[in-house]
Amino acid sequence: MEHPDPSVGPSVSAEAPLADLRDQIDAVDKQVMDLLATRLELVAEVGELKGQHGLPIYAPDRERTMIAARRAEAERRGLPPDLIEDVLRRCMREAYAHEKNLGFTRQAPHLGPAVIVGGAGQMGQLFGRMLRLSGYEVRELDRDDWDRAEELLEGAGLVLVSVPIHDTVEVLHRLPPLPADCLLVDLTSTKGAPVAAMLEVHPGPVLGLHPMFGPDVDNLAKQVVAYVPGRFPDASTWLLEQIRLWGARLHEVSAEDHDHAMGLIQAQRHFATFADGLHLVREDRSLDELLALSSPIYRLELIMIGRLFAQNPELYADIIMASPDNLALIERYHDRFAEALEILRAGDREAFIERFREIGAWFGPHAERFMTESHSLLAHADTQR
Ligand code: NAD
């Protein structure tokens, strides 16, 4: 071409220095990779030491002070602190994923076998793996194993029930008598009925758990596990300590408070997402076009709706329909939707702004914090494309 368009590619005179700079960048990237390899080797050694000495894989204080120190150092050197924090957090996430296959110190050295009822299911498999990595003998009692139930449960030190929500109470009543000191635990996403049923069927120690994550997590670092003390809390200390070693954060709650909070956090949120999905289907626009027009925040919002429908519909039906309280809560949500719609129908801009401010005041300083948090999430979403 006689007159190359400078906007299309580098001019001939820029080509040589550009190639030289790119070579230098390639060389720096290689050094960065060497350093990352060294860092990963070091954290692997830390992971092994933690496993041997019974320390949790997630050490929030160490993480916080380390990030603060590196941010300060970055500022001194004129580097963007956010960049350094992003890189370090990504490295730490990798380390946690690596540590998932390392062993953990066994917190109850003399415990009889752990029997997972529903052990072939997703959460059952996850907890089975974690218990085995911590040195416990794990047995599975699934749907077709009831004729061997007594044999499987013989001498059990822990029975962990992980069956679908709507089967939990029935399965608990199907259990033969357990050893008196056996700890009976469930993983159900609702806590009222399962904890009451556990207390009814077993006179020994009882604990309700709700892992606030799905089975697709790489490891338990930073995940939350809610627990509801049932009976003889001292007998479940070892299990809570074990879960803490796996990296999770424990949160004690009563069954009633748990179920009310879950109504808001899970049932109503999932129902709203379900309704959003239904609305999108009925509007029937091209999803590709919606995505093409979506900047990262709108893409993220669509992702948060769409991801629900890649999951198990039975689980979500059970979570949403778990109790009449959830229906009452969702009906109140429906009323508030109507209340908000009324403002729109009346074209009452002032009322809209007034409500908006009222809601902002309820969120208080969290609103600003959520803005900052979502900012870094969005920056991340942007680099994923
Ligand atoms: P899942 O469907 O993957 O597994 C359930 C298992 O229970 C299956 O192996 C099934 O064969 C077995 N089962 C069903 N009926 C049985 C019976 N009568 N006797 C013995 N086994 C029986 O379900 P999941 O996702 O692993 O959920 C299990 C529990 O974990 C539920 O109570 C759920 O509320 C809770 N939970 C799930 C998640 C999640 O995201 N999946 C998150 C937190 C808590």
GROMACS .gro file of C-alpha atoms and ligand atoms in nm:
model
  429
    1MET     CA    1   0.000   0.000   0.000
    2GLU     CA    2   0.139   0.338  -0.098
    3HIS     CA    3  -0.007   0.545   0.191
    4PRO     CA    4  -0.055   0.315   0.488
    5ASP     CA    5  -0.329   0.424   0.724
    6PRO     CA    6  -0.150   0.495   1.057
    7SER     CA    7  -0.461   0.396   1.254
    8VAL     CA    8  -0.450   0.044   1.108
    9GLY     CA    9  -0.102  -0.065   1.214
   10PRO     CA   10   0.238   0.062   1.322
   11SER     CA   11   0.427   0.277   1.074
   12VAL     CA   12   0.751   0.126   0.943
   13SER     CA   13   0.957   0.359   1.165
   14ALA     CA   14   0.778   0.238   1.482
   15GLU     CA   15   0.813  -0.131   1.401
   16ALA     CA   16   1.171  -0.187   1.518
   17PRO     CA   17   1.148  -0.010   1.857
   18LEU     CA   18   0.807  -0.167   1.915
   19ALA     CA   19   0.947  -0.515   1.853
   20ASP     CA   20   1.235  -0.437   2.085
   21LEU     CA   21   1.002  -0.321   2.364
   22ARG     CA   22   0.781  -0.629   2.316
   23ASP     CA   23   1.088  -0.852   2.348
   24GLN     CA   24   1.173  -0.678   2.673
   25ILE     CA   25   0.814  -0.727   2.799
   26ASP     CA   26   0.835  -1.098   2.707
   27ALA     CA   27   1.156  -1.125   2.908
   28VAL     CA   28   0.997  -0.950   3.209
   29ASP     CA   29   0.692  -1.183   3.186
   30LYS     CA   30   0.929  -1.481   3.204
   31GLN     CA   31   1.086  -1.335   3.519
   32VAL     CA   32   0.739  -1.276   3.665
   33MET     CA   33   0.657  -1.642   3.596
   34ASP     CA   34   0.980  -1.760   3.762
   35LEU     CA   35   0.896  -1.551   4.068
   36LEU     CA   36   0.537  -1.680   4.074
   37ALA     CA   37   0.666  -2.038   4.056
   38THR     CA   38   0.894  -1.970   4.354
   39ARG     CA   39   0.607  -1.809   4.545
   40LEU     CA   40   0.377  -2.106   4.478
   41GLU     CA   41   0.647  -2.348   4.597
   42LEU     CA   42   0.687  -2.148   4.919
   43VAL     CA   43   0.313  -2.136   4.992
   44ALA     CA   44   0.290  -2.509   4.922
   45GLU     CA   45   0.549  -2.561   5.196
   46VAL     CA   46   0.346  -2.334   5.426
   47GLY     CA   47   0.034  -2.541   5.345
   48GLU     CA   48   0.210  -2.866   5.436
   49LEU     CA   49   0.338  -2.720   5.762
   50LYS     CA   50  -0.012  -2.592   5.848
   51GLY     CA   51  -0.152  -2.940   5.781
   52GLN     CA   52   0.109  -3.104   6.005
   53HIS     CA   53   0.056  -2.857   6.289
   54GLY     CA   54  -0.323  -2.833   6.277
   55LEU     CA   55  -0.342  -2.470   6.165
   56PRO     CA   56  -0.635  -2.343   5.953
   57ILE     CA   57  -0.557  -2.293   5.583
   58TYR     CA   58  -0.715  -1.948   5.595
   59ALA     CA   59  -0.543  -1.702   5.831
   60PRO     CA   60  -0.744  -1.378   5.805
   61ASP     CA   61  -0.511  -1.169   6.025
   62ARG     CA   62  -0.199  -1.270   5.833
   63GLU     CA   63  -0.381  -1.201   5.505
   64ARG     CA   64  -0.499  -0.856   5.620
   65THR     CA   65  -0.160  -0.739   5.752
   66MET     CA   66   0.022  -0.878   5.448
   67ILE     CA   67  -0.205  -0.698   5.200
   68ALA     CA   68  -0.182  -0.371   5.398
   69ALA     CA   69   0.200  -0.393   5.407
   70ARG     CA   70   0.225  -0.466   5.033
   71ARG     CA   71  -0.013  -0.179   4.949
   72ALA     CA   72   0.200   0.060   5.154
   73GLU     CA   73   0.515  -0.071   4.984
   74ALA     CA   74   0.350  -0.030   4.642
   75GLU     CA   75   0.268   0.331   4.721
   76ARG     CA   76   0.626   0.402   4.828
   77ARG     CA   77   0.746   0.263   4.495
   78GLY     CA   78   0.489   0.454   4.288
   79LEU     CA   79   0.304   0.136   4.185
   80PRO     CA   80  -0.079   0.122   4.184
   81PRO     CA   81  -0.169  -0.044   4.521
   82ASP     CA   82  -0.490  -0.190   4.371
   83LEU     CA   83  -0.286  -0.372   4.107
   84ILE     CA   84  -0.056  -0.524   4.369
   85GLU     CA   85  -0.352  -0.623   4.586
   86ASP     CA   86  -0.528  -0.787   4.288
   87VAL     CA   87  -0.219  -0.988   4.195
   88LEU     CA   88  -0.158  -1.098   4.555
   89ARG     CA   89  -0.521  -1.195   4.615
   90ARG     CA   90  -0.518  -1.401   4.296
   91CYS     CA   91  -0.199  -1.573   4.415
   92MET     CA   92  -0.360  -1.647   4.751
   93ARG     CA   93  -0.668  -1.793   4.586
   94GLU     CA   94  -0.440  -2.024   4.387
   95ALA     CA   95  -0.266  -2.128   4.708
   96TYR     CA   96  -0.598  -2.215   4.876
   97ALA     CA   97  -0.697  -2.422   4.571
   98HIS     CA   98  -0.364  -2.603   4.591
   99GLU     CA   99  -0.406  -2.666   4.962
  100LYS     CA  100  -0.740  -2.839   4.904
  101ASN     CA  101  -0.573  -3.175   4.854
  102LEU     CA  102  -0.342  -3.153   5.151
  103GLY     CA  103  -0.424  -3.341   5.465
  104PHE     CA  104  -0.569  -3.177   5.776
  105THR     CA  105  -0.505  -3.264   6.139
  106ARG     CA  106  -0.773  -3.496   6.269
  107GLN     CA  107  -0.953  -3.321   6.554
  108ALA     CA  108  -1.122  -3.632   6.700
  109PRO     CA  109  -0.848  -3.896   6.694
  110HIS     CA  110  -1.061  -4.177   6.838
  111LEU     CA  111  -1.388  -4.112   6.659
  112GLY     CA  112  -1.571  -4.411   6.510
  113PRO     CA  113  -1.651  -4.409   6.137
  114ALA     CA  114  -1.829  -4.109   5.985
  115VAL     CA  115  -2.141  -4.223   5.796
  116ILE     CA  116  -2.277  -3.985   5.534
  117VAL     CA  117  -2.644  -4.045   5.458
  118GLY     CA  118  -2.680  -3.924   5.098
  119GLY     CA  119  -2.303  -3.968   5.064
  120ALA     CA  120  -2.325  -4.017   4.687
  121GLY     CA  121  -2.477  -3.669   4.641
  122GLN     CA  122  -2.290  -3.346   4.571
  123MET     CA  123  -2.254  -3.208   4.924
  124GLY     CA  124  -2.210  -3.559   5.063
  125GLN     CA  125  -1.913  -3.610   4.831
  126LEU     CA  126  -1.759  -3.277   4.928
  127PHE     CA  127  -1.785  -3.343   5.303
  128GLY     CA  128  -1.673  -3.703   5.251
  129ARG     CA  129  -1.359  -3.580   5.076
  130MET     CA  130  -1.284  -3.325   5.349
  131LEU     CA  131  -1.335  -3.585   5.624
  132ARG     CA  132  -1.111  -3.838   5.446
  133LEU     CA  133  -0.842  -3.571   5.397
  134SER     CA  134  -0.861  -3.524   5.775
  135GLY     CA  135  -0.801  -3.893   5.840
  136TYR     CA  136  -1.152  -4.017   5.925
  137GLU     CA  137  -1.301  -4.342   5.800
  138VAL     CA  138  -1.599  -4.243   5.585
  139ARG     CA  139  -1.890  -4.468   5.489
  140GLU     CA  140  -2.175  -4.382   5.253
  141LEU     CA  141  -2.537  -4.473   5.309
  142ASP     CA  142  -2.733  -4.373   5.000
  143ARG     CA  143  -3.078  -4.447   4.863
  144ASP     CA  144  -3.020  -4.817   4.790
  145ASP     CA  145  -2.822  -4.901   5.104
  146TRP     CA  146  -3.099  -4.914   5.365
  147ASP     CA  147  -3.092  -5.293   5.388
  148ARG     CA  148  -2.731  -5.258   5.510
  149ALA     CA  149  -2.802  -4.955   5.731
  150GLU     CA  150  -2.737  -5.123   6.066
  151GLU     CA  151  -2.409  -5.268   5.946
  152LEU     CA  152  -2.296  -4.933   5.801
  153LEU     CA  153  -2.394  -4.743   6.115
  154GLU     CA  154  -2.229  -4.982   6.357
  155GLY     CA  155  -1.990  -4.794   6.588
  156ALA     CA  156  -2.051  -4.465   6.402
  157GLY     CA  157  -1.899  -4.159   6.572
  158LEU     CA  158  -2.064  -3.916   6.330
  159VAL     CA  159  -2.374  -3.943   6.114
  160LEU     CA  160  -2.401  -3.664   5.861
  161VAL     CA  161  -2.734  -3.639   5.680
  162SER     CA  162  -2.706  -3.481   5.334
  163VAL     CA  163  -3.019  -3.575   5.142
  164PRO     CA  164  -3.257  -3.341   4.951
  165ILE     CA  165  -3.441  -3.097   5.179
  166HIS     CA  166  -3.785  -3.251   5.136
  167ASP     CA  167  -3.651  -3.601   5.223
  168THR     CA  168  -3.451  -3.500   5.531
  169VAL     CA  169  -3.713  -3.543   5.806
  170GLU     CA  170  -3.836  -3.874   5.662
  171VAL     CA  171  -3.479  -4.006   5.630
  172LEU     CA  172  -3.403  -3.906   5.990
  173HIS     CA  173  -3.702  -4.106   6.111
  174ARG     CA  174  -3.582  -4.402   5.909
  175LEU     CA  175  -3.248  -4.422   6.094
  176PRO     CA  176  -3.206  -4.719   6.329
  177PRO     CA  177  -3.096  -4.631   6.686
  178LEU     CA  178  -2.746  -4.477   6.676
  179PRO     CA  179  -2.467  -4.534   6.930
  180ALA     CA  180  -2.544  -4.317   7.235
  181ASP     CA  181  -2.239  -4.089   7.192
  182CYS     CA  182  -2.268  -4.061   6.811
  183LEU     CA  183  -2.292  -3.701   6.687
  184LEU     CA  184  -2.593  -3.656   6.454
  185VAL     CA  185  -2.556  -3.368   6.208
  186ASP     CA  186  -2.740  -3.247   5.899
  187LEU     CA  187  -2.641  -3.014   5.613
  188THR     CA  188  -2.992  -2.906   5.516
  189SER     CA  189  -3.045  -2.552   5.388
  190THR     CA  190  -3.334  -2.508   5.633
  191LYS     CA  191  -3.279  -2.565   6.002
  192GLY     CA  192  -3.609  -2.562   6.197
  193ALA     CA  193  -3.766  -2.896   6.097
  194PRO     CA  194  -3.440  -3.095   6.051
  195VAL     CA  195  -3.294  -2.994   6.391
  196ALA     CA  196  -3.626  -3.071   6.564
  197ALA     CA  197  -3.639  -3.412   6.391
  198MET     CA  198  -3.277  -3.491   6.487
  199LEU     CA  199  -3.352  -3.411   6.853
  200GLU     CA  200  -3.656  -3.636   6.831
  201VAL     CA  201  -3.487  -3.942   6.678
  202HIS     CA  202  -3.155  -3.935   6.867
  203PRO     CA  203  -3.109  -3.880   7.243
  204GLY     CA  204  -2.734  -3.816   7.196
  205PRO     CA  205  -2.543  -3.512   7.065
  206VAL     CA  206  -2.704  -3.316   6.780
  207LEU     CA  207  -2.579  -3.031   6.562
  208GLY     CA  208  -2.741  -2.852   6.267
  209LEU     CA  209  -2.510  -2.722   5.993
  210HIS     CA  210  -2.578  -2.515   5.686
  211PRO     CA  211  -2.281  -2.473   5.453
  212MET     CA  212  -2.346  -2.139   5.282
  213PHE     CA  213  -2.190  -2.254   4.955
  214GLY     CA  214  -2.251  -2.504   4.680
  215PRO     CA  215  -2.060  -2.820   4.600
  216ASP     CA  216  -1.863  -2.649   4.320
  217VAL     CA  217  -1.624  -2.462   4.553
  218ASP     CA  218  -1.254  -2.543   4.511
  219ASN     CA  219  -1.196  -2.546   4.885
  220LEU     CA  220  -1.358  -2.411   5.200
  221ALA     CA  221  -1.129  -2.110   5.253
  222LYS     CA  222  -1.339  -1.804   5.347
  223GLN     CA  223  -1.668  -1.992   5.306
  224VAL     CA  224  -1.932  -1.951   5.575
  225VAL     CA  225  -2.086  -2.242   5.765
  226ALA     CA  226  -2.385  -2.159   5.987
  227TYR     CA  227  -2.439  -2.388   6.285
  228VAL     CA  228  -2.730  -2.446   6.517
  229PRO     CA  229  -2.642  -2.611   6.851
  230GLY     CA  230  -2.882  -2.897   6.916
  231ARG     CA  231  -2.783  -3.105   7.220
  232PHE     CA  232  -2.457  -3.158   7.416
  233PRO     CA  233  -2.263  -2.880   7.239
  234ASP     CA  234  -1.931  -2.999   7.384
  235ALA     CA  235  -1.962  -3.317   7.178
  236SER     CA  236  -1.960  -3.116   6.853
  237THR     CA  237  -1.664  -2.889   6.932
  238TRP     CA  238  -1.425  -3.119   6.746
  239LEU     CA  239  -1.635  -3.100   6.426
  240LEU     CA  240  -1.662  -2.720   6.437
  241GLU     CA  241  -1.286  -2.700   6.497
  242GLN     CA  242  -1.230  -2.939   6.204
  243ILE     CA  243  -1.440  -2.719   5.974
  244ARG     CA  244  -1.245  -2.414   6.091
  245LEU     CA  245  -0.923  -2.594   5.994
  246TRP     CA  246  -1.066  -2.649   5.647
  247GLY     CA  247  -1.068  -2.269   5.619
  248ALA     CA  248  -1.436  -2.190   5.676
  249ARG     CA  249  -1.581  -1.917   5.898
  250LEU     CA  250  -1.836  -2.047   6.146
  251HIS     CA  251  -2.144  -1.854   6.249
  252GLU     CA  252  -2.368  -1.966   6.536
  253VAL     CA  253  -2.739  -1.896   6.494
  254SER     CA  254  -3.071  -2.024   6.629
  255ALA     CA  255  -3.282  -2.236   6.394
  256GLU     CA  256  -3.552  -1.966   6.390
  257ASP     CA  257  -3.316  -1.677   6.310
  258HIS     CA  258  -3.142  -1.891   6.049
  259ASP     CA  259  -3.463  -1.974   5.867
  260HIS     CA  260  -3.583  -1.613   5.872
  261ALA     CA  261  -3.248  -1.486   5.737
  262MET     CA  262  -3.246  -1.760   5.471
  263GLY     CA  263  -3.592  -1.652   5.364
  264LEU     CA  264  -3.442  -1.315   5.269
  265ILE     CA  265  -3.095  -1.428   5.156
  266GLN     CA  266  -3.200  -1.736   4.960
  267ALA     CA  267  -3.574  -1.803   4.915
  268GLN     CA  268  -3.682  -1.452   4.819
  269ARG     CA  269  -3.366  -1.371   4.620
  270HIS     CA  270  -3.386  -1.698   4.425
  271PHE     CA  271  -3.757  -1.645   4.367
  272ALA     CA  272  -3.691  -1.295   4.231
  273THR     CA  273  -3.425  -1.442   3.999
  274PHE     CA  274  -3.670  -1.712   3.892
  275ALA     CA  275  -3.926  -1.440   3.809
  276ASP     CA  276  -3.657  -1.242   3.619
  277GLY     CA  277  -3.581  -1.554   3.416
  278LEU     CA  278  -3.950  -1.612   3.346
  279HIS     CA  279  -3.984  -1.250   3.235
  280LEU     CA  280  -3.687  -1.280   2.997
  281VAL     CA  281  -3.833  -1.598   2.845
  282ARG     CA  282  -4.172  -1.435   2.790
  283GLU     CA  283  -4.021  -1.117   2.642
  284ASP     CA  284  -3.819  -1.352   2.418
  285ARG     CA  285  -3.551  -1.110   2.290
  286SER     CA  286  -3.221  -1.243   2.156
  287LEU     CA  287  -2.990  -1.312   2.449
  288ASP     CA  288  -2.689  -1.260   2.222
  289GLU     CA  289  -2.810  -0.912   2.141
  290LEU     CA  290  -2.874  -0.832   2.509
  291LEU     CA  291  -2.520  -0.947   2.588
  292ALA     CA  292  -2.370  -0.752   2.298
  293LEU     CA  293  -2.532  -0.436   2.438
  294SER     CA  294  -2.425  -0.506   2.798
  295SER     CA  295  -2.126  -0.339   2.955
  296PRO     CA  296  -1.963  -0.539   3.241
  297ILE     CA  297  -2.219  -0.442   3.506
  298TYR     CA  298  -2.518  -0.542   3.294
  299ARG     CA  299  -2.340  -0.857   3.180
  300LEU     CA  300  -2.280  -0.943   3.546
  301GLU     CA  301  -2.647  -0.886   3.625
  302LEU     CA  302  -2.750  -1.118   3.340
  303ILE     CA  303  -2.491  -1.373   3.455
  304MET     CA  304  -2.637  -1.369   3.806
  305ILE     CA  305  -2.979  -1.451   3.663
  306GLY     CA  306  -2.863  -1.709   3.407
  307ARG     CA  307  -2.635  -1.904   3.645
  308LEU     CA  308  -2.937  -2.011   3.850
  309PHE     CA  309  -3.075  -2.205   3.556
  310ALA     CA  310  -2.757  -2.410   3.515
  311GLN     CA  311  -2.827  -2.565   3.854
  312ASN     CA  312  -3.050  -2.828   4.007
  313PRO     CA  313  -3.418  -2.715   3.981
  314GLU     CA  314  -3.524  -2.956   4.260
  315LEU     CA  315  -3.285  -2.791   4.507
  316TYR     CA  316  -3.421  -2.444   4.430
  317ALA     CA  317  -3.782  -2.561   4.441
  318ASP     CA  318  -3.707  -2.704   4.786
  319ILE     CA  319  -3.526  -2.393   4.910
  320ILE     CA  320  -3.801  -2.156   4.795
  321MET     CA  321  -4.089  -2.378   4.906
  322ALA     CA  322  -3.921  -2.489   5.230
  323SER     CA  323  -4.175  -2.326   5.460
  324PRO     CA  324  -4.503  -2.130   5.465
  325ASP     CA  325  -4.299  -1.841   5.609
  326ASN     CA  326  -4.114  -1.816   5.278
  327LEU     CA  327  -4.443  -1.785   5.089
  328ALA     CA  328  -4.561  -1.512   5.330
  329LEU     CA  329  -4.227  -1.329   5.283
  330ILE     CA  330  -4.249  -1.351   4.904
  331GLU     CA  331  -4.609  -1.226   4.918
  332ARG     CA  332  -4.488  -0.922   5.114
  333TYR     CA  333  -4.221  -0.875   4.846
  334HIS     CA  334  -4.496  -0.890   4.583
  335ASP     CA  335  -4.690  -0.618   4.774
  336ARG     CA  336  -4.381  -0.394   4.782
  337PHE     CA  337  -4.332  -0.447   4.410
  338ALA     CA  338  -4.691  -0.331   4.361
  339GLU     CA  339  -4.627  -0.033   4.592
  340ALA     CA  340  -4.323   0.066   4.383
  341LEU     CA  341  -4.515   0.014   4.060
  342GLU     CA  342  -4.787   0.246   4.185
  343ILE     CA  343  -4.532   0.530   4.208
  344LEU     CA  344  -4.444   0.462   3.845
  345ARG     CA  345  -4.808   0.449   3.735
  346ALA     CA  346  -4.874   0.782   3.903
  347GLY     CA  347  -4.564   0.925   3.732
  348ASP     CA  348  -4.469   1.056   4.077
  349ARG     CA  349  -4.101   1.140   4.032
  350GLU     CA  350  -4.083   1.311   4.371
  351ALA     CA  351  -4.218   1.004   4.549
  352PHE     CA  352  -3.968   0.784   4.366
  353ILE     CA  353  -3.677   1.004   4.474
  354GLU     CA  354  -3.808   1.018   4.829
  355ARG     CA  355  -3.831   0.635   4.853
  356PHE     CA  356  -3.489   0.605   4.692
  357ARG     CA  357  -3.341   0.828   4.966
  358GLU     CA  358  -3.527   0.634   5.236
  359ILE     CA  359  -3.375   0.307   5.110
  360GLY     CA  360  -3.030   0.468   5.081
  361ALA     CA  361  -3.056   0.580   5.445
  362TRP     CA  362  -3.142   0.223   5.552
  363PHE     CA  363  -2.830   0.090   5.378
  364GLY     CA  364  -2.635   0.372   5.545
  365PRO     CA  365  -2.253   0.348   5.517
  366HIS     CA  366  -2.290   0.002   5.362
  367ALA     CA  367  -2.416   0.162   5.040
  368GLU     CA  368  -2.077   0.334   4.989
  369ARG     CA  369  -1.892   0.016   5.084
  370PHE     CA  370  -2.097  -0.190   4.840
  371MET     CA  371  -2.017   0.065   4.570
  372THR     CA  372  -1.642   0.021   4.633
  373GLU     CA  373  -1.666  -0.359   4.656
  374SER     CA  374  -1.868  -0.385   4.336
  375HIS     CA  375  -1.618  -0.154   4.167
  376SER     CA  376  -1.336  -0.407   4.214
  377LEU     CA  377  -1.569  -0.695   4.117
  378LEU     CA  378  -1.657  -0.514   3.797
  379ALA     CA  379  -1.293  -0.442   3.720
  380HIS     CA  380  -1.237  -0.815   3.753
  381ALA     CA  381  -1.537  -0.896   3.530
  382ASP     CA  382  -1.390  -0.662   3.272
  383THR     CA  383  -1.058  -0.850   3.257
  384GLN     CA  384  -1.242  -1.182   3.215
  385ARG     CA  385  -1.377  -1.101   2.870
  386NAD     P1  386  -2.793  -3.419   4.587
  386NAD     O1  387  -2.923  -3.443   4.519
  386NAD     O2  388  -2.671  -3.400   4.504
  386NAD     O3  389  -2.763  -3.540   4.686
  386NAD     C1  390  -2.859  -3.598   4.766
  386NAD     C2  391  -2.820  -3.743   4.789
  386NAD     O4  392  -2.917  -3.799   4.876
  386NAD     C3  393  -2.820  -3.828   4.660
  386NAD     O5  394  -2.703  -3.907   4.655
  386NAD     C4  395  -2.945  -3.914   4.678
  386NAD     O6  396  -2.933  -4.042   4.616
  386NAD     C5  397  -2.948  -3.928   4.830
  386NAD     N1  398  -3.079  -3.966   4.881
  386NAD     C6  399  -3.203  -3.923   4.842
  386NAD     N2  400  -3.298  -3.985   4.914
  386NAD     C7  401  -3.234  -4.068   4.998
  386NAD     C8  402  -3.277  -4.161   5.096
  386NAD     N3  403  -3.406  -4.179   5.121
  386NAD     N4  404  -3.182  -4.229   5.163
  386NAD     C9  405  -3.052  -4.212   5.141
  386NAD     N5  406  -3.003  -4.127   5.048
  386NAD    C10  407  -3.093  -4.057   4.978
  386NAD     O7  408  -2.818  -3.296   4.684
  386NAD     P2  409  -2.711  -3.195   4.745
  386NAD     O8  410  -2.705  -3.075   4.659
  386NAD     O9  411  -2.587  -3.268   4.778
  386NAD    O10  412  -2.787  -3.150   4.879
  386NAD    C11  413  -2.783  -3.229   4.996
  386NAD    C12  414  -2.818  -3.142   5.115
  386NAD    O11  415  -2.722  -3.036   5.124
  386NAD    C13  416  -2.956  -3.078   5.108
  386NAD    O12  417  -3.018  -3.085   5.234
  386NAD    C14  418  -2.928  -2.933   5.076
  386NAD    O13  419  -3.022  -2.845   5.136
  386NAD    C15  420  -2.791  -2.914   5.142
  386NAD     N6  421  -2.714  -2.807   5.077
  386NAD    C16  422  -2.695  -2.810   4.944
  386NAD    C17  423  -2.624  -2.706   4.884
  386NAD    C18  424  -2.601  -2.703   4.734
  386NAD    O14  425  -2.572  -2.596   4.681
  386NAD     N7  426  -2.610  -2.815   4.665
  386NAD    C19  427  -2.573  -2.601   4.964
  386NAD    C20  428  -2.592  -2.605   5.101
  386NAD    C21  429  -2.664  -2.710   5.157
   0.00000   0.00000   0.00000
